[in-house]
């Protein structure tokens, strides 16, 4: 749930709780886009790449104009605010990316990090700066880099040949919030630099050939007290100034900073802190918080270089912090939602590089929590009168009517009754007229009073504070980012808070110890629950929302490993299930381990980390004409563990290449493999494994430019298993019919989408353990690279004490489960060895209390979804939910929805084909409708596999 950041506040390094850059792994969120306010963007001179820096502590490189994420750059980071990125710049040639921000620690001063865009290597660190980096900009010729600093530390100029400092101006009375070089009008024209500062002044410099500066003049910015962004017009004659305290823009002369024109800002509200010129100088743009209506922040555009008529263009739903214009007349913006968007010359918003429709706390006064703390709702869709709610008890995300939800017992925070005043977005909160102590630059944002009216919690820009009636602090904890909302459960056990990084977190009321964090993606289908130690629960396809950031010292880029790489250790829904009762992670872990026989303890993730693969050639997007391609790659093994296997995938499925490779060193370069590729555009991925885990796939896109052959229709192979006639107490009603109906539906595809359809159907008495294993072997050996294989399982699923998942055949024996049931590893081995695309449909969660333990398919589904296995997975339900079947349906809910979707209801685009992604979405929504929300299916596709059709309509 991504929360808007209400104010853009620059923190002082000295005034905040600076911490070290830890060697221990740090749990982070990763969604393929930024997860917190995007503070800065920049574009290279050829407009091939857009780079963005965020408070989520990452820098991202995007392809223009497609918006495809090309690379994530990870500087060293710490806890709290340490590592937040405030400024980014890309060199005009697109080769180097500079970033900085809150990049210092308690023992070291601030650094500017320089990354190589092509490979993500941290090539240089400019160290020992005294304050946070608030601004970075390259000169148009690429010879110089300017850095603006916080507080009263001014600017520094670096020569890019060796990044030596060549000039410094420390005569500033406040933080620098704008810096821009002019483009020299001719060979005899000087390059100019303009800066703005919180001291209210705009400064104009001439840049010498050696990079030294001569100040031409400095003047108070006309129009506001807090000048912000600074931009030269393309011809270098004018300077536009934005302000972060009012909706004004100033246009000044680049000769002496005299006012040139005053853009029409009558009737505008908020502030306009970001400015940009069109590349031909005909338009001036500004953005910030100005809005026309609820939820719509606008970009303001003036014709005639700022002196002409004004129009308003669509922007973001939250504060916009940065603008960059491009040659085609479009303008890119960065915002707090977080998002990056582009508006074209016609004023049409033509793309987002983020997730602007995600859930966010719009009104902290309507952050609802149930009496026992197990249900949380937030008003994130105010125009529709709806709230997004999460139930801890049954792990479901739902959308309900906004406001007080008496049916579920959720209530908003109590904010009256203790004489607390001046607490909304203020540094001067009071209780009974007495000032509450806050640290420098800390702002109180939200309030919750305990039900017993004896204590209250302030949510601030730094974290949470529990205070008593006199204002005496009982405890304080840092938050991951600014606090957006806070509440206290009715039973007084939990403080529940929402933060700007998109998380909702539960804290123990008695001492402020964090217990759990919850994050839900914008689609409300992917979510993850985590403990502070990293134990997690998530539905299929969701676990890699989190991962581990591992610093490699101050002078190297950090590594990042998705949670799935450590699934065997950290996927522990059993611990999370006990946590809300014990209020202690250690005790919950002890109880879960006692129940399963596992031994959890401190894990040195650095010693079990997977390898890291980097592709050297071919380059991404390379054109190929031959059916065989040489892949050259490097392997790095941070753990020192040798690589035991290398896999190559073509469009997400196994390719026929030599396997088996042992890397003796921690780093090795120069491997190559020859791979057969299809006569079409495709993606090649390389995965390296050690004895603990597989690497993330390193992927390259290839464009086919050779002879195009007419390809035959693919073949379909289906293994459909359904068991109703279990022993009496385990019997099901519709499982066997479900398998029959699915098999019939797919047989009917022969001659339509598929040239041939072959089905092996095992129902009831025929579905013995041996027959199922034979069926798995049949489908594995039958499929080729152009085929599709489908595995449909309907029956009982069960997890044993160590959470190994089993499918229960008709002839299983309770006392001999491991010998008489089909372990998930058998399914995994089959899927991994199959050629072509693979779809697995798991309708195996009927167990309930019958088998003594519900069949939780989340774990096995996530295993099958991993890139090294590569199956598309649809599950009938998630977690420990029970799959439902009813007489009036004539099927289980999952199969009924599946049949409807294949019959045409999942053809959302009306093109006569059912795509696997659309089918998964339809089934998920339809089952929730059929069961009144009691059953929540999940569908997910590995990141290496593109959407593909599974059925065709007659």
JSON list of C-alpha atoms in Angstrom, two decimals, residues 114-189:
[
{"chain": "A", "resi": 114, "resn": "UNK", "atom": "CA", "xyz": [29.49, 6.86, -9.89]},
{"chain": "A", "resi": 115, "resn": "UNK", "atom": "CA", "xyz": [28.11, 3.81, -11.71]},
{"chain": "A", "resi": 116, "resn": "UNK", "atom": "CA", "xyz": [28.79, 2.45, -15.18]},
{"chain": "A", "resi": 117, "resn": "UNK", "atom": "CA", "xyz": [25.41, 2.29, -16.86]},
{"chain": "A", "resi": 118, "resn": "UNK", "atom": "CA", "xyz": [26.22, -0.64, -19.13]},
{"chain": "A", "resi": 119, "resn": "UNK", "atom": "CA", "xyz": [27.11, -3.17, -16.40]},
{"chain": "A", "resi": 120, "resn": "UNK", "atom": "CA", "xyz": [26.03, -1.55, -13.15]},
{"chain": "A", "resi": 121, "resn": "UNK", "atom": "CA", "xyz": [29.55, -1.52, -11.71]},
{"chain": "A", "resi": 122, "resn": "UNK", "atom": "CA", "xyz": [30.30, 1.08, -9.03]},
{"chain": "A", "resi": 123, "resn": "UNK", "atom": "CA", "xyz": [33.40, 2.59, -10.65]},
{"chain": "A", "resi": 124, "resn": "UNK", "atom": "CA", "xyz": [34.23, 5.44, -8.29]},
{"chain": "A", "resi": 125, "resn": "UNK", "atom": "CA", "xyz": [33.23, 7.05, -5.02]},
{"chain": "A", "resi": 126, "resn": "UNK", "atom": "CA", "xyz": [33.64, 10.75, -4.31]},
{"chain": "A", "resi": 127, "resn": "UNK", "atom": "CA", "xyz": [34.03, 10.69, -0.54]},
{"chain": "A", "resi": 128, "resn": "UNK", "atom": "CA", "xyz": [34.19, 12.92, 2.53]},
{"chain": "A", "resi": 129, "resn": "UNK", "atom": "CA", "xyz": [31.48, 15.45, 1.72]},
{"chain": "A", "resi": 130, "resn": "UNK", "atom": "CA", "xyz": [30.17, 17.13, 4.88]},
{"chain": "A", "resi": 131, "resn": "UNK", "atom": "CA", "xyz": [26.43, 17.04, 4.15]},
{"chain": "A", "resi": 132, "resn": "UNK", "atom": "CA", "xyz": [23.71, 15.26, 2.20]},
{"chain": "A", "resi": 133, "resn": "UNK", "atom": "CA", "xyz": [23.72, 15.60, -1.59]},
{"chain": "A", "resi": 134, "resn": "UNK", "atom": "CA", "xyz": [20.64, 17.52, -2.68]},
{"chain": "A", "resi": 135, "resn": "UNK", "atom": "CA", "xyz": [21.47, 18.19, -6.33]},
{"chain": "A", "resi": 136, "resn": "UNK", "atom": "CA", "xyz": [23.65, 16.77, -9.12]},
{"chain": "A", "resi": 137, "resn": "UNK", "atom": "CA", "xyz": [24.09, 17.93, -12.72]},
{"chain": "A", "resi": 138, "resn": "UNK", "atom": "CA", "xyz": [26.55, 17.36, -15.56]},
{"chain": "A", "resi": 139, "resn": "UNK", "atom": "CA", "xyz": [27.63, 20.18, -17.85]},
{"chain": "A", "resi": 140, "resn": "UNK", "atom": "CA", "xyz": [26.29, 19.76, -21.41]},
{"chain": "A", "resi": 141, "resn": "UNK", "atom": "CA", "xyz": [29.78, 18.93, -22.71]},
{"chain": "A", "resi": 142, "resn": "UNK", "atom": "CA", "xyz": [30.19, 16.30, -19.99]},
{"chain": "A", "resi": 143, "resn": "UNK", "atom": "CA", "xyz": [33.41, 17.87, -18.61]},
{"chain": "A", "resi": 144, "resn": "UNK", "atom": "CA", "xyz": [32.09, 18.84, -15.18]},
{"chain": "A", "resi": 145, "resn": "UNK", "atom": "CA", "xyz": [29.75, 17.57, -12.47]},
{"chain": "A", "resi": 146, "resn": "UNK", "atom": "CA", "xyz": [28.24, 19.93, -9.92]},
{"chain": "A", "resi": 147, "resn": "UNK", "atom": "CA", "xyz": [27.02, 18.75, -6.53]},
{"chain": "A", "resi": 148, "resn": "UNK", "atom": "CA", "xyz": [24.69, 20.77, -4.33]},
{"chain": "A", "resi": 149, "resn": "UNK", "atom": "CA", "xyz": [24.89, 20.07, -0.59]},
{"chain": "A", "resi": 150, "resn": "UNK", "atom": "CA", "xyz": [22.55, 20.38, 2.37]},
{"chain": "A", "resi": 151, "resn": "UNK", "atom": "CA", "xyz": [22.49, 22.93, 5.19]},
{"chain": "A", "resi": 152, "resn": "UNK", "atom": "CA", "xyz": [25.09, 25.68, 4.58]},
{"chain": "A", "resi": 153, "resn": "UNK", "atom": "CA", "xyz": [27.69, 23.69, 2.67]},
{"chain": "A", "resi": 154, "resn": "UNK", "atom": "CA", "xyz": [27.22, 25.11, -0.82]},
{"chain": "A", "resi": 155, "resn": "UNK", "atom": "CA", "xyz": [28.41, 23.46, -4.03]},
{"chain": "A", "resi": 156, "resn": "UNK", "atom": "CA", "xyz": [31.36, 21.43, -5.34]},
{"chain": "A", "resi": 157, "resn": "UNK", "atom": "CA", "xyz": [32.58, 21.15, -8.96]},
{"chain": "A", "resi": 158, "resn": "UNK", "atom": "CA", "xyz": [34.34, 17.99, -10.21]},
{"chain": "A", "resi": 159, "resn": "UNK", "atom": "CA", "xyz": [36.35, 17.45, -13.38]},
{"chain": "A", "resi": 160, "resn": "UNK", "atom": "CA", "xyz": [34.97, 14.28, -14.98]},
{"chain": "A", "resi": 161, "resn": "UNK", "atom": "CA", "xyz": [38.29, 13.19, -16.47]},
{"chain": "A", "resi": 162, "resn": "UNK", "atom": "CA", "xyz": [39.35, 12.02, -13.02]},
{"chain": "A", "resi": 163, "resn": "UNK", "atom": "CA", "xyz": [36.52, 13.38, -10.84]},
{"chain": "A", "resi": 164, "resn": "UNK", "atom": "CA", "xyz": [38.93, 15.57, -8.92]},
{"chain": "A", "resi": 165, "resn": "UNK", "atom": "CA", "xyz": [37.36, 18.53, -7.14]},
{"chain": "A", "resi": 166, "resn": "UNK", "atom": "CA", "xyz": [38.26, 21.76, -8.94]},
{"chain": "A", "resi": 167, "resn": "UNK", "atom": "CA", "xyz": [36.07, 24.30, -7.16]},
{"chain": "A", "resi": 168, "resn": "UNK", "atom": "CA", "xyz": [33.96, 24.79, -4.04]},
{"chain": "A", "resi": 169, "resn": "UNK", "atom": "CA", "xyz": [31.72, 27.61, -2.87]},
{"chain": "A", "resi": 170, "resn": "UNK", "atom": "CA", "xyz": [30.75, 27.26, 0.79]},
{"chain": "A", "resi": 171, "resn": "UNK", "atom": "CA", "xyz": [29.23, 30.74, 1.13]},
{"chain": "A", "resi": 172, "resn": "UNK", "atom": "CA", "xyz": [25.62, 29.55, 1.30]},
{"chain": "A", "resi": 173, "resn": "UNK", "atom": "CA", "xyz": [23.05, 30.14, 4.02]},
{"chain": "A", "resi": 174, "resn": "UNK", "atom": "CA", "xyz": [20.93, 27.08, 3.32]},
{"chain": "A", "resi": 175, "resn": "UNK", "atom": "CA", "xyz": [20.62, 23.83, 1.37]},
{"chain": "A", "resi": 176, "resn": "UNK", "atom": "CA", "xyz": [21.10, 23.89, -2.41]},
{"chain": "A", "resi": 177, "resn": "UNK", "atom": "CA", "xyz": [17.94, 22.76, -4.22]},
{"chain": "A", "resi": 178, "resn": "UNK", "atom": "CA", "xyz": [18.68, 23.72, -7.80]},
{"chain": "A", "resi": 179, "resn": "UNK", "atom": "CA", "xyz": [21.72, 23.60, -10.08]},
{"chain": "A", "resi": 180, "resn": "UNK", "atom": "CA", "xyz": [21.93, 23.74, -13.87]},
{"chain": "A", "resi": 181, "resn": "UNK", "atom": "CA", "xyz": [24.57, 24.45, -16.51]},
{"chain": "A", "resi": 182, "resn": "UNK", "atom": "CA", "xyz": [23.81, 26.46, -19.63]},
{"chain": "A", "resi": 183, "resn": "UNK", "atom": "CA", "xyz": [24.62, 25.30, -23.14]},
{"chain": "A", "resi": 184, "resn": "UNK", "atom": "CA", "xyz": [27.27, 27.62, -24.54]},
{"chain": "A", "resi": 185, "resn": "UNK", "atom": "CA", "xyz": [25.79, 29.63, -27.43]},
{"chain": "A", "resi": 186, "resn": "UNK", "atom": "CA", "xyz": [29.07, 29.53, -29.38]},
{"chain": "A", "resi": 187, "resn": "UNK", "atom": "CA", "xyz": [32.79, 28.78, -29.14]},
{"chain": "A", "resi": 188, "resn": "UNK", "atom": "CA", "xyz": [33.46, 32.17, -27.55]},
{"chain": "A", "resi": 189, "resn": "UNK", "atom": "CA", "xyz": [30.48, 32.05, -25.19]}
]
